[in-house]
């Protein structure tokens, strides 16, 4: 039986046939059948020193490969193999994050043999139930004959819009069971969400033709639909004469920020967000998390605002507000149709009037956005403001692929850094510890392109310290990655939220558990995992240090001290 073809062999061969090139993981005994099969195949196993790192790497890889798949025959799925109950529990935070970023992941975990579980052995648990709430589909393969169909289904569900993670538990005895290689099922083409209901498209046109000041708010599903969808958003905005914003907590580039009709990402705070959405007509396209960080006192939208909502996820369309014209369909295809209709049906004089109004609003908001993006420097302060870091990063690495988990350092990045489609991904779910592993996965994905871009992880110190050992994987696999750490040595987001919730001056508050005192030596930590470490203590040092890091091959961690 030593040469028998097993379920594990079938699983690995199916991945290869589907176009998978890497399996991310942290191994355990219940995964040994798969590791044995991997040893004889062509897939590369990418080791993470913690299960959540493995999941985050797979998710960043999948998000980045999804961009590549619009230009080539690339399977944009990440595959991660975890270890039974504790291993899956360790990985849940970034499965959660992947569900918000829409990363197409196939998450697996080995499990105990089926005829042994009644004894409740060490590490046992209900794997599928544990992860179900964070996945599109969660199940366990209970017979080797079911394995081909369930593996095929897992990839199809993960890749079909709206994309997201799925989970399969793989019992060790099933994976050791004998099967046949001809049982592998072809993956087949993945469908789009379609062109939308023609009746609702007609209704949307009527609503928008009669609008006074239409506003277009784009969500990440636009970027996930490809550059054609972003082009369609530009064509629609120009044809309909709309002001353009990205949704609250957007994590991808849905519109080129240099465009004259682009205004801003919507801020997290209630007053700012509701002010920018205070209009007679709004078009939401591909949005999901378009709500505030903290509970809002009033409705974000005026009840009299006419709403058109387009998306590939029926659950999200009209989820948090009534909608006049709901359209379930592929964002790019629907926007293409709407752009054509408005190019022909909206009088040129009306389009020009609307666009002139966009210019007026944008100009009036410039001082507000400038003040929101600049840190006022206290007297005697030698550390950089976050805006100074962003400006230097823009000058030195303006064409880099950015993976963001800057948290309170994110606002200057969104407001000051010019972004192009397929150039930026971020942590959408809010839990810390996604950005650094995702940056490692993104660097691996970029290394597979003929002309790889520089990859910059823009990761706040609080986030970086969740999984600093992710750097080990980047160094182990000889990736080219620069990690920039805006380091204010505290959980600033918690302090900001405490001030908003409880009020009063900051000087009078005792912030419990929110400061890193003594500070962690991030440079030495990075060097211990195989990277080059750099400490930047003044604004003048930022640009030359970034240039040095970006010019070098391998892994660099640039710890930039910033003030609040």
XYZ file of C-alpha atoms in Angstrom:
564
model
C 0.000 0.000 0.000
C 3.036 2.301 0.173
C 2.504 3.417 -3.431
C -1.297 3.681 -3.181
C -2.903 6.870 -4.510
C -4.612 8.547 -1.544
C -7.048 11.322 -0.828
C -4.093 13.553 0.041
C -2.530 12.828 -3.358
C -5.826 13.692 -5.050
C -6.148 16.913 -3.049
C -2.654 18.089 -4.014
C -3.042 17.069 -7.650
C -6.407 18.873 -7.845
C -4.752 22.065 -6.566
C -2.074 21.747 -9.239
C -4.653 21.218 -11.999
C -6.611 24.249 -10.825
C -3.509 26.436 -11.083
C -2.540 26.724 -7.421
C 1.190 27.293 -6.934
C 1.536 27.837 -3.182
C 0.036 26.380 -0.022
C 0.460 28.505 3.101
C 0.464 26.866 6.470
C 1.794 25.933 9.860
C 1.956 22.138 10.053
C 0.713 19.605 12.559
C 0.285 15.854 12.835
C -3.190 15.714 11.299
C -1.783 17.424 8.176
C 1.044 14.926 7.652
C -0.751 13.077 4.821
C -0.981 16.347 2.877
C 2.616 17.282 3.663
C 3.711 13.864 2.369
C 1.799 14.469 -0.854
C 3.210 17.979 -1.173
C 6.734 16.574 -0.894
C 6.153 14.627 -4.117
C 4.437 17.454 -6.039
C 5.234 20.826 -7.571
C 3.440 23.073 -5.073
C 5.544 25.243 -2.768
C 4.674 25.116 0.924
C 5.017 28.574 2.508
C 5.684 28.318 6.225
C 4.228 30.839 8.668
C 5.345 30.797 12.295
C 1.758 31.224 13.490
C -1.474 30.063 11.902
C -2.885 33.584 11.682
C 0.238 34.638 9.796
C -0.323 31.793 7.327
C -3.925 32.902 6.762
C -2.939 36.557 6.416
C -0.190 35.704 3.924
C -2.612 33.595 1.883
C -5.172 36.410 1.910
C -2.704 39.125 0.831
C -1.453 36.757 -1.860
C -5.007 36.096 -3.087
C -5.967 39.784 -3.103
C -2.880 40.610 -5.161
C -3.187 37.637 -7.516
C -6.790 38.659 -8.161
C -5.414 41.820 -9.774
C -3.022 39.734 -11.849
C -5.833 37.430 -12.968
C -7.453 40.258 -14.920
C -4.433 40.329 -17.214
C -3.398 36.670 -17.465
C -4.503 33.104 -16.936
C -4.025 33.182 -13.168
C -6.069 31.424 -10.488
C -6.558 34.174 -7.879
C -7.134 31.902 -4.902
C -5.066 31.445 -1.771
C -4.859 28.053 -0.093
C -3.957 27.655 3.570
C -3.563 24.470 5.605
C -4.076 24.763 9.381
C -3.789 22.280 12.229
C -6.963 20.916 13.824
C -8.880 22.889 16.490
C -6.257 25.156 18.136
C -4.595 25.872 14.799
C -7.873 26.870 13.204
C -8.708 28.951 16.286
C -5.368 30.760 15.924
C -6.174 31.524 12.277
C -9.721 32.778 12.822
C -8.812 36.456 13.158
C -7.460 36.631 9.636
C -10.194 34.389 8.231
C -12.464 37.090 9.650
C -10.308 39.759 7.991
C -10.355 37.864 4.690
C -14.146 37.775 4.788
C -14.181 41.597 4.894
C -11.525 42.002 2.204
C -13.302 39.458 0.020
C -10.098 37.458 -0.384
C -10.859 34.196 -2.236
C -9.374 31.692 0.212
C -9.661 27.947 0.522
C -8.904 27.315 4.189
C -8.333 23.738 5.300
C -7.519 22.037 8.573
C -6.607 18.460 9.283
C -8.853 16.637 11.696
C -8.780 13.507 13.837
C -9.756 10.171 12.372
C -13.535 9.732 12.358
C -13.508 6.511 14.444
C -11.437 8.138 17.199
C -13.365 11.321 17.964
C -15.823 9.753 20.390
C -12.928 9.523 22.857
C -12.536 13.324 22.651
C -8.780 13.218 22.082
C -6.472 16.151 22.605
C -7.067 18.980 20.093
C -10.565 17.784 19.173
C -13.400 20.195 18.304
C -16.131 21.035 15.797
C -14.037 22.712 13.120
C -16.729 23.524 10.579
C -18.962 25.139 13.195
C -16.076 27.167 14.623
C -15.306 28.948 11.355
C -18.724 28.943 9.705
C -19.696 32.537 10.563
C -16.645 33.920 8.750
C -16.930 31.898 5.539
C -19.156 31.550 2.509
C -19.245 27.792 3.047
C -17.860 25.571 5.807
C -17.913 21.760 5.766
C -15.992 18.552 6.404
C -15.042 15.830 3.920
C -16.379 12.641 5.480
C -15.571 10.201 2.646
C -12.790 10.093 0.100
C -15.341 9.663 -2.711
C -16.774 13.087 -1.794
C -13.371 14.776 -1.869
C -13.208 15.659 -5.603
C -16.600 17.362 -5.625
C -16.025 19.193 -2.358
C -12.609 20.505 -3.405
C -14.035 21.727 -6.719
C -16.978 23.295 -4.902
C -14.678 25.028 -2.415
C -12.799 26.833 -5.185
C -15.950 27.728 -7.075
C -17.642 29.177 -4.005
C -14.527 31.139 -2.986
C -14.051 32.582 -6.479
C -17.671 33.321 -7.411
C -18.674 36.932 -6.644
C -18.918 38.088 -3.954
C -15.591 36.357 -3.357
C -14.490 35.234 0.104
C -13.083 32.426 2.243
C -14.419 28.882 2.451
C -13.396 26.079 4.800
C -12.911 22.316 4.488
C -11.986 20.002 7.344
C -9.867 17.101 6.098
C -9.836 14.068 8.447
C -6.518 12.231 8.510
C -8.123 8.853 7.719
C -9.985 10.273 4.708
C -6.778 11.758 3.390
C -5.018 8.376 3.777
C -7.848 6.484 2.055
C -7.187 5.012 -1.397
C -8.802 6.711 -4.398
C -8.214 7.309 -8.118
C -6.562 10.247 -9.909
C -9.253 10.206 -12.608
C -11.782 11.226 -9.931
C -10.539 14.850 -9.969
C -13.257 17.128 -11.337
C -12.551 20.078 -13.662
C -13.010 23.488 -12.080
C -14.799 25.048 -15.048
C -15.385 28.763 -15.710
C -16.353 31.046 -12.839
C -19.500 33.133 -13.499
C -19.852 36.874 -12.996
C -22.810 38.419 -11.177
C -24.356 39.432 -14.509
C -25.648 42.676 -15.995
C -28.452 43.399 -13.548
C -32.224 43.676 -13.830
C -33.093 45.827 -16.902
C -36.208 47.160 -15.168
C -34.182 48.436 -12.205
C -31.550 49.888 -14.542
C -34.305 51.818 -16.297
C -35.532 53.030 -12.904
C -32.007 54.061 -11.904
C -31.698 56.119 -15.072
C -34.965 57.900 -14.295
C -33.841 58.660 -10.746
C -30.491 60.028 -11.876
C -31.764 62.060 -14.802
C -33.946 63.991 -12.367
C -31.160 64.474 -9.799
C -29.828 67.879 -8.864
C -26.456 66.912 -7.335
C -25.803 63.170 -7.712
C -22.991 61.646 -5.655
C -21.253 58.384 -6.548
C -19.910 56.313 -3.637
C -17.749 53.392 -4.723
C -17.026 50.284 -2.668
C -14.284 47.717 -2.908
C -16.334 45.332 -5.052
C -15.654 47.728 -7.928
C -11.902 47.183 -7.617
C -12.413 43.430 -7.216
C -14.273 43.360 -10.513
C -11.116 44.545 -12.291
C -9.665 47.623 -13.965
C -12.466 47.472 -16.535
C -14.908 48.119 -13.684
C -12.855 51.088 -12.468
C -12.797 52.407 -16.040
C -16.576 51.972 -16.127
C -16.878 53.952 -12.877
C -14.877 56.778 -14.457
C -17.026 56.671 -17.607
C -20.230 56.730 -15.562
C -19.054 59.577 -13.312
C -18.115 61.652 -16.340
C -21.333 60.865 -18.227
C -23.628 61.484 -15.227
C -21.627 64.423 -13.821
C -21.249 63.014 -10.308
C -19.014 63.851 -7.409
C -17.035 60.698 -6.443
C -16.108 59.271 -3.031
C -14.935 55.894 -1.796
C -16.988 54.175 0.891
C -16.156 54.390 4.573
C -13.349 51.932 5.372
C -12.578 51.282 1.726
C -9.594 48.982 1.316
C -8.894 49.073 -2.435
C -8.628 51.715 -5.165
C -11.988 52.133 -6.872
C -11.294 55.394 -8.734
C -8.072 57.196 -9.756
C -7.515 59.857 -7.135
C -5.984 62.322 -9.629
C -9.287 62.533 -11.515
C -10.987 65.948 -11.377
C -14.257 64.469 -10.087
C -12.640 62.480 -7.292
C -13.131 64.163 -3.919
C -12.198 61.796 -1.066
C -12.623 58.612 0.859
C -15.540 59.020 3.240
C -14.272 59.608 6.800
C -15.135 57.318 9.713
C -16.695 60.010 11.871
C -20.433 60.584 11.718
C -20.440 64.347 11.178
C -17.900 64.269 8.347
C -19.486 61.274 6.601
C -23.054 62.561 6.793
C -21.964 66.014 5.599
C -20.422 64.523 2.439
C -23.519 62.372 1.836
C -25.902 65.286 2.337
C -27.338 65.493 -1.168
C -30.523 64.728 -3.058
C -29.313 61.577 -4.892
C -26.668 58.959 -4.097
C -25.418 56.032 -6.172
C -23.778 53.309 -4.078
C -21.788 50.791 -6.136
C -20.088 47.740 -4.641
C -20.186 49.045 -1.060
C -20.223 46.925 2.083
C -18.833 48.574 5.243
C -20.147 52.054 4.524
C -20.913 52.925 8.135
C -19.127 54.703 10.960
C -16.613 53.309 13.436
C -18.744 54.192 16.475
C -22.547 54.284 16.778
C -24.031 57.324 15.067
C -26.671 59.486 16.730
C -28.578 60.284 13.541
C -29.160 58.566 10.224
C -26.200 58.986 7.881
C -28.564 59.561 4.942
C -31.455 61.982 4.844
C -34.672 59.923 4.436
C -35.546 62.054 1.402
C -32.321 61.192 -0.440
C -32.987 59.116 -3.562
C -30.743 56.033 -3.591
C -29.501 53.762 -6.367
C -27.523 50.763 -5.096
C -25.532 48.437 -7.378
C -23.615 45.403 -6.136
C -22.701 41.784 -6.740
C -23.789 40.819 -3.210
C -27.562 40.800 -2.778
C -27.167 40.961 1.004
C -25.395 44.311 0.848
C -27.801 46.014 -1.568
C -30.075 48.130 0.601
C -28.804 46.545 3.810
C -28.551 49.729 5.885
C -30.847 52.147 4.065
C -33.938 52.054 1.842
C -33.147 51.952 -1.885
C -35.171 53.344 -4.771
C -33.385 51.343 -7.496
C -31.655 48.156 -6.267
C -29.513 46.425 -8.900
C -27.799 43.104 -8.196
C -25.102 42.575 -10.795
C -21.435 42.902 -11.655
C -20.435 46.491 -10.797
C -18.416 46.967 -13.964
C -21.060 45.605 -16.312
C -23.855 47.649 -14.717
C -21.787 50.848 -14.685
C -20.924 50.299 -18.348
C -24.624 50.151 -19.162
C -25.421 53.219 -17.072
C -22.516 55.170 -18.595
C -23.779 54.452 -22.111
C -27.297 55.506 -21.177
C -26.149 58.811 -19.684
C -23.701 59.594 -22.433
C -26.620 59.539 -24.835
C -29.494 60.634 -22.596
C -28.201 63.482 -20.402
C -28.055 66.923 -22.054
C -24.515 68.263 -22.305
C -25.515 71.468 -20.566
C -26.804 69.544 -17.534
C -23.653 67.431 -17.404
C -21.509 70.566 -17.476
C -23.592 72.169 -14.735
C -23.147 69.135 -12.493
C -19.414 68.914 -13.092
C -19.016 72.613 -12.363
C -20.799 71.999 -9.051
C -18.359 69.146 -8.307
C -15.454 71.562 -8.798
C -17.029 74.065 -6.411
C -17.599 71.455 -3.693
C -14.131 69.999 -4.104
C -12.505 73.411 -3.847
C -14.521 74.295 -0.745
C -13.441 71.062 0.965
C -9.708 71.371 0.295
C -8.900 73.283 3.523
C -10.877 70.720 5.564
C -9.069 67.758 4.057
C -5.704 69.479 4.438
C -6.337 70.068 8.152
C -7.518 66.445 8.579
C -4.315 65.122 6.996
C -1.742 67.216 8.880
C -0.446 66.568 12.393
C 0.211 69.829 14.193
C 3.716 69.593 15.608
C 4.065 70.299 19.341
C 6.729 72.756 20.355
C 10.124 71.092 20.673
C 8.964 67.904 18.906
C 11.684 66.285 16.760
C 9.704 63.310 15.448
C 7.893 63.472 12.116
C 4.220 64.069 11.628
C 2.438 61.241 9.836
C 1.801 63.566 6.903
C 5.555 64.092 6.547
C 6.060 60.340 6.369
C 3.325 60.005 3.741
C 4.734 62.847 1.641
C 8.203 61.281 1.708
C 6.761 57.865 0.852
C 4.860 59.389 -2.061
C 8.001 61.085 -3.382
C 10.231 58.030 -3.032
C 7.830 55.147 -3.682
C 4.890 56.639 -5.551
C 4.633 53.658 -7.899
C 4.874 50.993 -5.188
C 2.158 48.501 -4.313
C 0.947 49.485 -0.837
C -0.415 47.056 1.759
C -1.885 49.138 4.554
C -2.689 48.641 8.198
C -1.770 52.102 9.391
C -4.933 52.608 11.523
C -4.547 56.221 12.749
C -1.768 56.770 10.195
C -4.145 55.746 7.396
C -5.997 59.067 7.042
C -2.924 60.997 5.817
C -2.210 58.166 3.375
C -5.728 58.284 1.921
C -5.809 62.073 1.757
C -2.284 62.817 0.495
C -1.085 59.815 -1.535
C -2.169 59.645 -5.193
C -3.527 56.171 -5.863
C -4.115 54.237 -9.047
C -6.224 51.087 -9.493
C -4.626 47.824 -8.374
C -2.030 49.691 -6.334
C -3.360 49.452 -2.788
C -4.999 46.980 -0.420
C -5.871 47.517 3.227
C -7.313 45.834 6.276
C -11.069 46.318 6.003
C -12.241 44.294 8.998
C -10.619 46.391 11.727
C -8.906 43.609 13.677
C -5.163 44.123 14.019
C -2.610 41.644 12.693
C -3.666 41.330 9.035
C -1.489 43.921 7.316
C 2.013 42.570 7.915
C 1.282 38.951 6.901
C -0.771 40.243 3.940
C 2.219 42.330 2.838
C 4.373 39.187 2.842
C 1.780 37.354 0.731
C 1.525 40.329 -1.622
C 5.309 40.369 -2.062
C 5.218 36.687 -2.973
C 2.449 37.337 -5.506
C 4.319 40.296 -7.009
C 7.461 38.157 -7.364
C 5.535 35.999 -9.848
C 4.986 38.897 -12.276
C 7.327 39.520 -15.188
C 7.829 43.085 -13.958
C 7.316 43.054 -10.164
C 6.508 46.298 -8.389
C 8.074 47.382 -5.139
C 5.838 46.207 -2.286
C 5.554 48.452 0.759
C 3.826 47.317 3.918
C 2.543 50.447 5.689
C 1.871 48.985 9.131
C 1.398 50.862 12.406
C 3.477 49.812 15.392
C 0.479 48.373 17.252
C -0.364 46.227 14.233
C 3.244 45.266 13.536
C 3.700 43.938 17.052
C 0.872 41.427 16.644
C 2.919 39.249 14.280
C 6.482 40.561 13.901
C 7.560 36.970 13.173
C 5.815 37.297 9.792
C 9.082 38.905 8.723
C 10.722 35.483 9.068
C 8.613 34.106 6.210
C 9.521 37.045 3.955
C 13.213 36.485 4.665
C 12.963 32.674 4.412
C 11.522 32.880 0.896
C 13.870 35.665 -0.214
C 11.107 38.144 -0.941
C 11.622 41.793 -1.822
C 9.605 43.718 0.755
C 9.906 47.051 2.524
C 7.861 47.489 5.686
C 7.340 51.055 6.892
C 6.187 51.367 10.501
C 4.577 54.685 11.552
C 5.593 54.315 15.189
C 3.907 56.517 17.805
C 4.478 53.890 20.530
C 0.847 53.681 21.594
C -2.601 52.475 20.546
C -3.652 55.901 19.308
C -6.943 54.661 17.912
C -8.066 53.653 21.393
C -7.136 57.025 22.838
C -9.061 58.797 20.079
C -12.096 56.605 20.672
C -11.916 57.118 24.446
C -11.890 60.891 23.958
C -14.887 60.677 21.642
C -16.841 58.392 23.979
C -16.030 60.059 27.302
C -15.016 63.605 26.339
C -12.734 65.935 28.240
C -9.182 67.086 27.460
C -6.580 64.434 26.720
C -4.274 65.761 29.442
C -6.854 64.823 32.083
C -7.272 61.212 30.976
C -5.490 58.150 32.333
C -5.229 55.789 29.368
C -4.983 52.217 30.665
C -3.048 49.688 28.583
C -2.602 51.979 25.589
C 1.093 52.924 25.707
C 4.184 50.867 24.818
C 6.354 51.844 27.761
C 9.073 50.694 27.600
C 9.001 50.699 23.800
C 9.729 47.555 21.791
C 12.973 47.645 19.801
C 11.397 47.028 16.399
C 14.718 47.306 14.557
C 16.407 44.577 16.589
C 13.281 42.446 16.432
C 13.198 42.716 12.630
C 16.874 41.860 12.389
C 16.326 38.776 14.535
C 13.904 37.476 11.889
C 16.299 38.042 8.989
C 15.494 41.590 7.848
C 17.540 44.756 7.740
C 16.273 47.197 10.343
C 16.351 51.005 10.148
C 15.380 53.525 12.825
C 14.232 56.956 11.623
C 14.013 59.591 14.336
C 13.620 62.867 12.381
C 11.750 63.975 9.241
C 14.983 64.607 7.316
C 15.971 60.939 7.633
C 12.786 59.511 6.117
C 13.378 59.907 2.376
C 17.027 58.745 2.244
C 16.266 55.768 4.469
C 13.314 54.750 2.307
C 15.458 55.092 -0.810
C 18.104 52.824 0.701
C 15.511 50.228 1.701
C 13.736 50.229 -1.662
C 16.934 50.000 -3.666
C 18.112 46.949 -1.725
C 16.824 43.475 -2.457
C 15.408 41.414 0.373
C 13.456 42.525 3.437
C 13.806 45.921 5.114
C 11.861 47.239 8.106
C 11.894 51.028 8.491
C 10.750 52.104 11.956
C 9.719 55.760 11.654
C 9.079 57.565 14.934
C 6.038 59.828 14.525
C 4.184 62.073 16.936
C 0.424 61.982 17.481
